Each structure stands twice: as structure tokens, then as C-alpha cells.
Short mmCIF file of C-alpha atoms in Angstrom, two decimals:
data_model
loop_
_atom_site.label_atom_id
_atom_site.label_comp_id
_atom_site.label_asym_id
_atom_site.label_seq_id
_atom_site.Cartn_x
_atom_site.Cartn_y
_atom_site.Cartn_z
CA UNK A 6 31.63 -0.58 15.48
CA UNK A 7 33.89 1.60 13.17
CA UNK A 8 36.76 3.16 14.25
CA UNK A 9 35.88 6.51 12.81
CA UNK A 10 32.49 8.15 13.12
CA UNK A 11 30.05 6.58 10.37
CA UNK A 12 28.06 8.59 7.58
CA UNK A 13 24.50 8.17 7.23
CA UNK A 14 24.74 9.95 3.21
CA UNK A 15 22.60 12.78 4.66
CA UNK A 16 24.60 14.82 6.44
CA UNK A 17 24.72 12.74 9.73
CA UNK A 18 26.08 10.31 11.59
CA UNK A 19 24.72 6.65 12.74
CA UNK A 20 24.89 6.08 16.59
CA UNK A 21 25.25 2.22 16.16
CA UNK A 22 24.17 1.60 19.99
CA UNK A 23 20.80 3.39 19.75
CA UNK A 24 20.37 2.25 16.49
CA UNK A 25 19.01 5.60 15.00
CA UNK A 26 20.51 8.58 12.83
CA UNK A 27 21.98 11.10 14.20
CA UNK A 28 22.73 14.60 12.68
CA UNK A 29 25.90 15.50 15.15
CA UNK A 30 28.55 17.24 12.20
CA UNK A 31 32.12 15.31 12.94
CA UNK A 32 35.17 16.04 11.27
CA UNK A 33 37.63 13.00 10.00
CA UNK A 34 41.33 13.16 10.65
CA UNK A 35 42.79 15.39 8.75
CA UNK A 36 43.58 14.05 4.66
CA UNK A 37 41.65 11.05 5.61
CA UNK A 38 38.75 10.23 2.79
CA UNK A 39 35.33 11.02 3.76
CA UNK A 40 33.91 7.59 5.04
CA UNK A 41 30.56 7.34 3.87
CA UNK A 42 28.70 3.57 5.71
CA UNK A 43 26.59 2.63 8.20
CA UNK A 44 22.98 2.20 6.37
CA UNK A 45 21.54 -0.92 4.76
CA UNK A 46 20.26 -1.15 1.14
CA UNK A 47 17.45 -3.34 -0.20
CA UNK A 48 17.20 -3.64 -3.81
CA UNK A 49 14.94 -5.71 -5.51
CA UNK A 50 15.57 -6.42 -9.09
CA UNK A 51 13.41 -7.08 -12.05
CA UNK A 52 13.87 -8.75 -15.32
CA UNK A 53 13.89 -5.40 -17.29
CA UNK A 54 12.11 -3.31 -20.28
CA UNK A 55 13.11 -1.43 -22.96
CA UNK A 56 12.98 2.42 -22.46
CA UNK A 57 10.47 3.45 -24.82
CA UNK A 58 7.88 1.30 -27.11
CA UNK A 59 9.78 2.05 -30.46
CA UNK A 60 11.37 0.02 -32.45
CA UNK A 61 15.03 1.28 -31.70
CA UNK A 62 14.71 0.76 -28.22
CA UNK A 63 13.47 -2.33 -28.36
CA UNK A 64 15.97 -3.33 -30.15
CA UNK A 65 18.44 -2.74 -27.75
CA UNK A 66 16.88 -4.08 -25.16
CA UNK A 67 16.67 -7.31 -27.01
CA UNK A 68 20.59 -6.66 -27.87
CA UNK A 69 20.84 -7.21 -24.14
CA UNK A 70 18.65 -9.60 -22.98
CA UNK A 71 18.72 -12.15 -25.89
CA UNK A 72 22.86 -11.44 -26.12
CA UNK A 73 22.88 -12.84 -22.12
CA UNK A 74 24.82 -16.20 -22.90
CA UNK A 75 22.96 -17.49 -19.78
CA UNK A 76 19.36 -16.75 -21.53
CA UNK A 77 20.44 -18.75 -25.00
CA UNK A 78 22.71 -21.29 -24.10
CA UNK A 79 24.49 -21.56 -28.24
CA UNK A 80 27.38 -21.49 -29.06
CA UNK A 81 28.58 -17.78 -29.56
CA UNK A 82 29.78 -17.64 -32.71
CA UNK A 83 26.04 -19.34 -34.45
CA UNK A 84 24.12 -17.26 -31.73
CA UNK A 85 25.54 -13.27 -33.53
CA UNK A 86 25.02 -14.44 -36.72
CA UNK A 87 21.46 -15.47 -35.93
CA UNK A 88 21.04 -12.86 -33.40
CA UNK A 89 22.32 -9.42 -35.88
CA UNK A 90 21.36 -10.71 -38.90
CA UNK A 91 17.64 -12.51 -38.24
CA UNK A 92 16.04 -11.86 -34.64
CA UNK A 93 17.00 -8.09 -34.39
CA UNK A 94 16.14 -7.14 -37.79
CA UNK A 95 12.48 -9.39 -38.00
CA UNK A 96 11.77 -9.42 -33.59
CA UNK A 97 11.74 -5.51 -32.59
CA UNK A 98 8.95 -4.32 -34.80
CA UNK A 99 6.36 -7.42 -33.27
CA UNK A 100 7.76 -6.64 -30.17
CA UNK A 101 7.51 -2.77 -30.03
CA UNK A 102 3.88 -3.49 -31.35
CA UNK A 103 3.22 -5.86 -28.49
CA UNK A 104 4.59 -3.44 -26.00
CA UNK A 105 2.72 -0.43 -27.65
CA UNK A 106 -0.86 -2.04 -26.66
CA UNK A 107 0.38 -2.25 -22.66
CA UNK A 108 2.53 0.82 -22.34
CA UNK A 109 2.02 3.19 -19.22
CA UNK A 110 1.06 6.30 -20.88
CA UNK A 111 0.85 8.72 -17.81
CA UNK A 112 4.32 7.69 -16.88
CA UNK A 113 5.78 7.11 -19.77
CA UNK A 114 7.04 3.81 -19.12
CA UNK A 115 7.13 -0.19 -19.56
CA UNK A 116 4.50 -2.07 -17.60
CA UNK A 117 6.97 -4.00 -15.46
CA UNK A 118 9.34 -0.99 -14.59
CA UNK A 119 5.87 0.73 -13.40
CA UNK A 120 4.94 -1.69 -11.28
CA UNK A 121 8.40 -2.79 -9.58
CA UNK A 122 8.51 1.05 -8.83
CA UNK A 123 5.59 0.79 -6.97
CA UNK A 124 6.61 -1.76 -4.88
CA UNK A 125 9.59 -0.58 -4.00
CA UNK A 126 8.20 2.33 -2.90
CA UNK A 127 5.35 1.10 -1.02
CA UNK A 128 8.29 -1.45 0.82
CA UNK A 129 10.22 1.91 1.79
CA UNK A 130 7.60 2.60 3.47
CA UNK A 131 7.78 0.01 5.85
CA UNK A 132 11.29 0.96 6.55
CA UNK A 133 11.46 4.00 8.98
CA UNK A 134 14.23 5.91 10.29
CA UNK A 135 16.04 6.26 7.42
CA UNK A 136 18.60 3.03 7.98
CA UNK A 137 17.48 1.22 4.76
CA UNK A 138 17.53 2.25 1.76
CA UNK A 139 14.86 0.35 -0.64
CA UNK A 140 15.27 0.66 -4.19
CA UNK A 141 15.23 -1.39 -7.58
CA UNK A 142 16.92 -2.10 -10.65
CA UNK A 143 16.33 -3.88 -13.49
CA UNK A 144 18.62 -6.56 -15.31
CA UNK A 145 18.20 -5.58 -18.55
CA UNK A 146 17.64 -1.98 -19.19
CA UNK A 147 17.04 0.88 -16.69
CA UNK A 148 17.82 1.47 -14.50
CA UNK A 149 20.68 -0.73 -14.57
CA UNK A 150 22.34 -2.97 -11.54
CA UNK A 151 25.93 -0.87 -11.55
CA UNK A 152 24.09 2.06 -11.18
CA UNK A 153 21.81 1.00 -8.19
CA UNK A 154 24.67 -0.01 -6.57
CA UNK A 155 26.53 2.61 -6.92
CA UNK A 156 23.92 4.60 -5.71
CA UNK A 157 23.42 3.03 -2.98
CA UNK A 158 27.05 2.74 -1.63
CA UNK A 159 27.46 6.21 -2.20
CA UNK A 160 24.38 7.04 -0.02
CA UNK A 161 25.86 4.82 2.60
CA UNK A 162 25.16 1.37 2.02
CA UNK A 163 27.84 -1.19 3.19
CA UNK A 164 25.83 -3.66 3.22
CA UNK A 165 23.24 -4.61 0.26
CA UNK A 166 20.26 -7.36 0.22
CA UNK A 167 19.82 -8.48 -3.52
CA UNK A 168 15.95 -9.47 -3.82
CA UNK A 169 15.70 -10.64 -7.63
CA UNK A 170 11.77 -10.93 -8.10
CA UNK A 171 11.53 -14.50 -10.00
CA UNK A 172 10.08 -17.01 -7.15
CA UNK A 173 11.41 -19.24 -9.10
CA UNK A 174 15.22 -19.91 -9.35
CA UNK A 175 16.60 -20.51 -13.03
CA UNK A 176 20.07 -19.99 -14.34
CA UNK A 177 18.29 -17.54 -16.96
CA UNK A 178 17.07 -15.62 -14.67
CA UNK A 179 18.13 -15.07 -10.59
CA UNK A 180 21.47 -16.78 -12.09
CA UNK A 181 22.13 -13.94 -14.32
CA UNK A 182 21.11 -11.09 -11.31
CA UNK A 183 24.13 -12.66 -9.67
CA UNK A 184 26.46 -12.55 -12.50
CA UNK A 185 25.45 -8.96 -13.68
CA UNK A 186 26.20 -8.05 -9.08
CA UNK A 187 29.53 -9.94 -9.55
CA UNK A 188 30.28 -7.84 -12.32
CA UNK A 189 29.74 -4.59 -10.77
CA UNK A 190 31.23 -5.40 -7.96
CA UNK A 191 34.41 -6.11 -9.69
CA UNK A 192 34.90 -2.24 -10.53
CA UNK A 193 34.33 -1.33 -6.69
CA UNK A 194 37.35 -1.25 -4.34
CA UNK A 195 35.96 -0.89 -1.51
CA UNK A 196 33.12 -3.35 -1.68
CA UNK A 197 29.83 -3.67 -0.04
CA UNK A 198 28.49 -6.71 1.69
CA UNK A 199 25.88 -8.27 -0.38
CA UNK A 200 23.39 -11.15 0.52
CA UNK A 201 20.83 -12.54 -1.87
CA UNK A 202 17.54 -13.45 -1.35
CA UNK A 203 17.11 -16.96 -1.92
CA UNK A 204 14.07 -18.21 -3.97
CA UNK A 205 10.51 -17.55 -2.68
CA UNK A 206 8.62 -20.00 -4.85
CA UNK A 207 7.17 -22.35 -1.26
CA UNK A 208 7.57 -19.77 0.67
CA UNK A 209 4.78 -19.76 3.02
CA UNK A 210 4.21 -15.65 2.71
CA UNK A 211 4.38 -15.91 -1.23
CA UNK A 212 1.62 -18.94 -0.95
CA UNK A 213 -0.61 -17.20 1.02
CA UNK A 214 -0.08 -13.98 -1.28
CA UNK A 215 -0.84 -15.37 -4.26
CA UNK A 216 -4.27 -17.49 -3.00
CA UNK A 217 -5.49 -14.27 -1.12
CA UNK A 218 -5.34 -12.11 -4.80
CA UNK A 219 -7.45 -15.40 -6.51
CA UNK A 220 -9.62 -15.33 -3.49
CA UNK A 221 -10.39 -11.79 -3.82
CA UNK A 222 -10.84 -12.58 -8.09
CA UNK A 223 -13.14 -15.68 -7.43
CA UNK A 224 -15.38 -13.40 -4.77
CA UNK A 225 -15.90 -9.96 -6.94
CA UNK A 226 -15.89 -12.43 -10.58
CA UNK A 227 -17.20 -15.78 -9.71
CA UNK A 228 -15.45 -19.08 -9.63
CA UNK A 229 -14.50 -20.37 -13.32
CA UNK A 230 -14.75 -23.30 -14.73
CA UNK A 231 -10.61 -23.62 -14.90
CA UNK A 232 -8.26 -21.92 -13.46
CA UNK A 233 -4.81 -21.67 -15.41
CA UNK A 234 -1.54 -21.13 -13.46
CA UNK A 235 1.01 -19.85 -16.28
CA UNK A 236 4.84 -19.42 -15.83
CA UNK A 237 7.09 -18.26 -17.74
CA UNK A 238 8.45 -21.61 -20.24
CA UNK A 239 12.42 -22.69 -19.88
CA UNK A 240 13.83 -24.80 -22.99
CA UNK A 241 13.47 -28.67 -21.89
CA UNK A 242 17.19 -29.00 -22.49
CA UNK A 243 17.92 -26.25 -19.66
CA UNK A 244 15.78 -28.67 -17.34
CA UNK A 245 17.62 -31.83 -18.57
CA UNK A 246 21.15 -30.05 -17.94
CA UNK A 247 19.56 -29.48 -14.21
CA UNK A 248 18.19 -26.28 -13.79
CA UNK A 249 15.33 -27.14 -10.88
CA UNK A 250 13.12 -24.14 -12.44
CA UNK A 251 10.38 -26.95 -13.75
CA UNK A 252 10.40 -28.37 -9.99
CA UNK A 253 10.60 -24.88 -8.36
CA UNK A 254 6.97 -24.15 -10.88
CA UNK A 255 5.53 -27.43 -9.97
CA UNK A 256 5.70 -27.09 -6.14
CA UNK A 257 4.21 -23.28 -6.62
CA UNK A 258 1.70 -24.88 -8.20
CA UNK A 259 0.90 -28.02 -6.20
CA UNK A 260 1.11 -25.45 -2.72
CA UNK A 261 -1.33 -22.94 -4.61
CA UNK A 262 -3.43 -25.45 -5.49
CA UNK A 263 -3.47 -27.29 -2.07
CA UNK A 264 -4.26 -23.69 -0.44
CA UNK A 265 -7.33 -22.86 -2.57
CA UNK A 266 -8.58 -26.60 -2.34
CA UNK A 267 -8.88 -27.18 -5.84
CA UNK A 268 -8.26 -30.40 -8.02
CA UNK A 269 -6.06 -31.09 -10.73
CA UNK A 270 -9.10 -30.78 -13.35
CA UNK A 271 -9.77 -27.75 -12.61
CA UNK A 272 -6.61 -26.23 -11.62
CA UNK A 273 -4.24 -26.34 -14.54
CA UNK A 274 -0.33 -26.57 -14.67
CA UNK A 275 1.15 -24.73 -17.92
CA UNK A 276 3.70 -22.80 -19.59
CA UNK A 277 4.06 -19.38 -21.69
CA UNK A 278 6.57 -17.67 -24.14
CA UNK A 279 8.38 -19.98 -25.59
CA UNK A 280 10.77 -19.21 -28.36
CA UNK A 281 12.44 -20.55 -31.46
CA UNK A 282 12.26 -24.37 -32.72
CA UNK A 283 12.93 -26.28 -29.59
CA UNK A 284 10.74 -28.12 -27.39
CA UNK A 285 9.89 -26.07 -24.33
CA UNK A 286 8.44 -27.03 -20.74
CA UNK A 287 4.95 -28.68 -21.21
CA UNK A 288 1.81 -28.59 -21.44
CA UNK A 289 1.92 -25.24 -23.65
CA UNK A 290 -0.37 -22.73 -22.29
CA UNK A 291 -1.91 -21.45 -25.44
CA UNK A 292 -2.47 -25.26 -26.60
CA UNK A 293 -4.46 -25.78 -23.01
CA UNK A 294 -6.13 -22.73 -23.30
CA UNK A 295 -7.53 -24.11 -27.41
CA UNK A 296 -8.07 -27.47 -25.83
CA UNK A 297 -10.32 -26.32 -22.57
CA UNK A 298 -13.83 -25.01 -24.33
CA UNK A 299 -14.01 -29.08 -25.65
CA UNK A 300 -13.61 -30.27 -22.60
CA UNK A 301 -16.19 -28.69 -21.30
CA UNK A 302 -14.56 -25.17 -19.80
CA UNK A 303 -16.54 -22.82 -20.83
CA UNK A 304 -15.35 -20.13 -18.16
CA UNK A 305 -11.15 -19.56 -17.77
CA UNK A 306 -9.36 -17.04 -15.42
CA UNK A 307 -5.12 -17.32 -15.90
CA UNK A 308 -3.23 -16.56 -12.81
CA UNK A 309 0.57 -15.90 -13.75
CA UNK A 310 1.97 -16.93 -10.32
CA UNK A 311 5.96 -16.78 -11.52
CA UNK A 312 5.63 -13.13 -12.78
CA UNK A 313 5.65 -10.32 -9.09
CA UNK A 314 4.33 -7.71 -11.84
CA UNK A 315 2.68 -7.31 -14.76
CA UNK A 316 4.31 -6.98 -17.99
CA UNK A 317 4.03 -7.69 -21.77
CA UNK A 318 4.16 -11.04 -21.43
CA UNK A 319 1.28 -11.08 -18.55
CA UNK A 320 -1.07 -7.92 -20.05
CA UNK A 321 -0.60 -8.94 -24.22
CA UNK A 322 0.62 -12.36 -24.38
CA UNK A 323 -1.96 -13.90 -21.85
CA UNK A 324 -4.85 -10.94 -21.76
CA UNK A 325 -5.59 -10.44 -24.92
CA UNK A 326 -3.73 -13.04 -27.15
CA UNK A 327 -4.98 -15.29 -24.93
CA UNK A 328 -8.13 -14.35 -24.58
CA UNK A 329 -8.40 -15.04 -28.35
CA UNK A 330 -7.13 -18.26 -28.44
CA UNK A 331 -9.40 -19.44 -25.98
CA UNK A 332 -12.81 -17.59 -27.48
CA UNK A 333 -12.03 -18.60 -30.98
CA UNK A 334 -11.78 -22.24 -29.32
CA UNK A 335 -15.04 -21.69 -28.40
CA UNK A 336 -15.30 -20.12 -25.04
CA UNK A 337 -17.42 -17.66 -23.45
CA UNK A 338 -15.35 -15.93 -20.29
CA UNK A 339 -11.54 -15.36 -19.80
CA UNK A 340 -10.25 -13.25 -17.21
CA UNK A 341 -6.87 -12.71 -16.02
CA UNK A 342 -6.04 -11.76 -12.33
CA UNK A 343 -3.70 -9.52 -12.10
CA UNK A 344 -0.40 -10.14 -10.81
CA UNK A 345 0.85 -8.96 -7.22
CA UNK A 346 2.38 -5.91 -8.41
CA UNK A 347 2.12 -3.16 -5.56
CA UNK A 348 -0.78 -5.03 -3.65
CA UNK A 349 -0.73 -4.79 -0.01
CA UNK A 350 -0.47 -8.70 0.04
CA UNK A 351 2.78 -8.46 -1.89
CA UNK A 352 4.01 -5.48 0.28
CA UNK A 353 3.35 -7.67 3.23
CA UNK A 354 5.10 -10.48 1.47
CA UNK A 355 8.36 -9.13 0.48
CA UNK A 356 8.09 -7.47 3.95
CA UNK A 357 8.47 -10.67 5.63
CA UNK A 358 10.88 -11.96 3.35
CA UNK A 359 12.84 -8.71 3.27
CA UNK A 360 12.88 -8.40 7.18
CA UNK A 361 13.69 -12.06 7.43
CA UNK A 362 17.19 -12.11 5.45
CA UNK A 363 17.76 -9.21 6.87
CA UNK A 364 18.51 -11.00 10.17
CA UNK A 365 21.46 -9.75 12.17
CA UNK A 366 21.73 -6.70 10.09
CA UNK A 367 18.24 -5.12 11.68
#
């Protein structure tokens, strides 16, 4: 218990033993700073999206995200020159137009700040009592890590559970969450507690999440022909060096696949996005989804089980170019089912999860 009365960042106080907020005004001795501690922040954090569709901020974003030495792993002196002078000049105009087809109108934002919004608000809600604090960040772009956790601090928060949203653990991804904390917490003196959600990608909850949304697909749509799992693709170097993001796929997949009783013909392994002249994780999704028609799938539905939330690469790379490359291969039916986004099954999810690491804290 702290010595001195503890702030609850709305006016009151936290009564520790009854584990509830109080609103009794006290008074610190006098010259001593106001103490502001006692409540418990949750913030999940997303990859990130650039703050508008045009081609300016886009290219910042990529500035950001591409500039992250632990997303290209170059030397840093090659990577600027090819970064300034080639990728940001020729990249942001393909990639404004990509994000142009999926942008939330009504809100005015990306589809992957949208939807980790959602969440988090739908997981406040299963907070009450006002002792945690939910709320989420994004690691490239708005709103930013520092500023979360400033926010948070300053509303009370002296201790913070980190939940980066990438089942999955790679260095180029949860890795860089936990670089971008460290930094932040470098300009704090008085520091927070922070935890970190470790990765989700067998977790039993996340499983059972993920075959409960294809269930629901399969009943209101049918049962295809094929049903492609795509992640997210990693360099092949990146898996050579050790990174255990291949493995970490492959057991999501194998549990998934397990769950919804499926075999390996019809339940297909594959990954998306890859980038530049290196060999990537295989098999290629858009190469599987040209080969299937010939071998006889005529119907495909693409389940994205490494991406919480929709985004460009989910809604335009797999929707509709996708849905291209498959048809023009010569098939009749592609669907995609959507990701978890704000679905009660997720809520539950990270609810468990959340509540879980949580322990001794709660």
C-alpha cells in the first residue's frame, strides 16, 4: 500500500483494501508533488496506418514502418539510398490507391485503426469500476505508443499490460512493440510497471475464436471446396537467423485445422505480402490461390488467422486482388471471412487473455 493517499486521475482516491474508487478529496503534505497511481492500464497495440489515404501520408507512414531496422534487416547505409530515392518516390501512390478502395469513410479512418478501436472499446467494457484503463496504440502512426503511455500514467496507471495484437511472435513485429515501449520509457522518470502479453498463436481461447467465426462462415455460406489460412509472409532469411514466426504460423494452423476437422487437402497453409526480390515463407498465397481451380477447387473462402483486424492487406490484397487471381484461374466462388475485429468471440478472447496476465494485479 502507498504511503500517501493514491489518485485514481478522476478526482478520487483508490481504497486498496476494498478494491474500489473512492471520491474522498485528500490533501498531500504540503510542497509534495501531486501523486497520481493506483489504476491499471491495458493497451493493446496494432501494427499501424497512415492517417489519411493520400499520397503524403502514406508516405510517411512508410518513412516509419519500412525505416524500422527490425522490419528490413540491410545494412543502413544501402537501405536510405534505396528507401528515399526508389520505394518512397514509386510505393506511396500504389499504396494510397490500395488503401483508397478500403478506407472507412464515415470515420474517416484506416481499416485497421477502425477496427482495433472497436475492440478496445468493447474490452473496456468488460472492465467496471473504473480500475483499468483499456486503450490502444498503434506502432506506426497514430496514435503513437509514447503518447498512450503517457496518457495513461498521467490518468493513473502505474502499472501497464502491453497486448501487441500479432498471435504470432516475430522480431518484425511484437519485437519492435517492445523496442518502440523501451524507448518511451526511457524519457519517463518515474516509470510504470509494464508486462507484455506473451504470444497467443496456441492459445486455447484464440483457437476456439478463430474456428467459431469459420463455423459461423461455413453455416450462413456453405462449406468450400478449400479453405486458405493466409498470414502475413516473413523473408526466409529472418526464419533461418531464428525467428520462430514460421513455427508460431504452422501450429495456428495445424490447431485450427485439428479443431474444424479438416484435412490437409482441403485446408491450405500459405503466405501473403511479400516484398522485394527475396525468397519469402512458402507456399505463396496468390500462387495457391492460381493453382487451386486445376486441381479441382472450384469454391475458395481465405481465412487470415495472423491478422486480429482487418486491414489493407486483408480487405484489398486478399478480397479483391485475390479474388481475381483465383477467378481468372478459373474459379467460380471466393469469399473471405472476415477477421475477428470487434466480434464478441474476440472480445471474449482477449478477455481471457487480458484477465489472465493480469494475475496478481486484479
Amino acid at each position: 500500500m502507498s504511503r500517501w493517499p493514491v489518485r485514481d486521475g478522476k478526482g478520487g482516491n483508490v481504497d486498496h483494501e476494498k478494491g474500489a474508487m473512492t471520491m474522498e478529496r485528500t490533501h498531500m503534505p504540503e510542497g509534495h508533488p501531486e501523486i497520481n497511481q493506483g489504476r491499471i492500464g491495458v493497451l493493446l497495440v496494432n501494427l499501424g496506418t497512415p492517417d489519411g489515404a493520400d499520397v503524403p501520408s502514406v508516405r510517411r507512414y512508410l518513412r516509419e514502418f519500412l525505416g524500422d531496422p527490425r522490419v528490413i534487416e540491410v545494412p543502413r547505409a544501402i537501405w536510405f539510398v534505396i528507401l528515399n530515392l526508389f520505394i518512397l518516390t514509386l510505393r506511396p501512390p500504389k499504396t494510397a490507391r490500395a488503401y483508397r478502395k478500403v478506407w472507412v469513410i464515415e470515420t474517416d479512418e484506416g481499416p485497421l485503426r477502425y477496427h482495433t478501436r472497436r475492440l478496445t472499446e468493447a474490452l473496456a467494457g468488460r472492465f467496471e469500476g473504473g480500475r483499468v484503463a483499456v486503450d490502444h496504440a498503434m506502432r506506426y502512426g497514430n496514435p503513437s505508443i509514447p503518447d498512450v503511455l503517457t496518457r495513461l500514467k498521467a490518468g493513473g496507471c502505474d502499472r501497464i499490460l502491453v497486448a501487441p495484437l500479432y498471435p504470432q511472435y516475430s522480431a518484425t513485429t511484437t519485437a519492435t512493440v517492445v523496442d518502440k515501449v523501451g524507448e518511451a520509457l526511457r524519457g519517463m522518470r518515474w516509470q510504470p510497471t509494464i508486462r507484455v502479453v506473451p504470444p497467443y498463436y496456441d492459445d486455447p481461447a484464440h483457437i476456439e475464436a478463430l474456428a467459431k467465426s469459420i463455423e459461423a462462415d461455413f453455416a450462413a455460406h456453405g462449406r468450400p471446396d478449400a479453405l486458405v489460412a493466409s498470414f502475413h509472409g516473413l523473408p526466409k532469411d529472418y526464419f533461418e537467423k531464428g525467428d520462430p514466426y514460421h513455427c508460431h504460423c504452422a501450429k495456428t494452423a495445424r490447431l485450427l485445422r485439428e479443431r474444424l476437422g479438416m484435412g490437409s487437402e482441403d485446408f491450405r497453409l500459405t503466405f501473403q505480402s511479400r516484398f522485394g526480390p527475396r525468397e519469402w515463407l512458402q507456399p505463396y498465397t496468390d500462387e495457391t490461390l492460381a493453382a487451386l481451380p486445376a486441381e479441382g477447387a472450384r469454391s475458395v473462402a481465405a481465412v487470415m488467422p495472423g491478422f486480429p483486424a482487418d486491414c489493407v492487406e486483408t480487405l484489398e490484397e486478399i478480397a479483391i486482388e485475390g479474388r481475381k487471381t483465383f477467378e481468372d484461374a478459373g474459379g467460380t466462388a471466393f469469399r473471405t471471412i472476415p477477421c475477428l475485429n470487434d466480434s464478441d468471440v474476440h472480445v471474449d478472447m482477449m478477455e481471457t487473455i487480458v484477465r489472465r496476465e493480469l494475475g496478481g494485479w486484479l
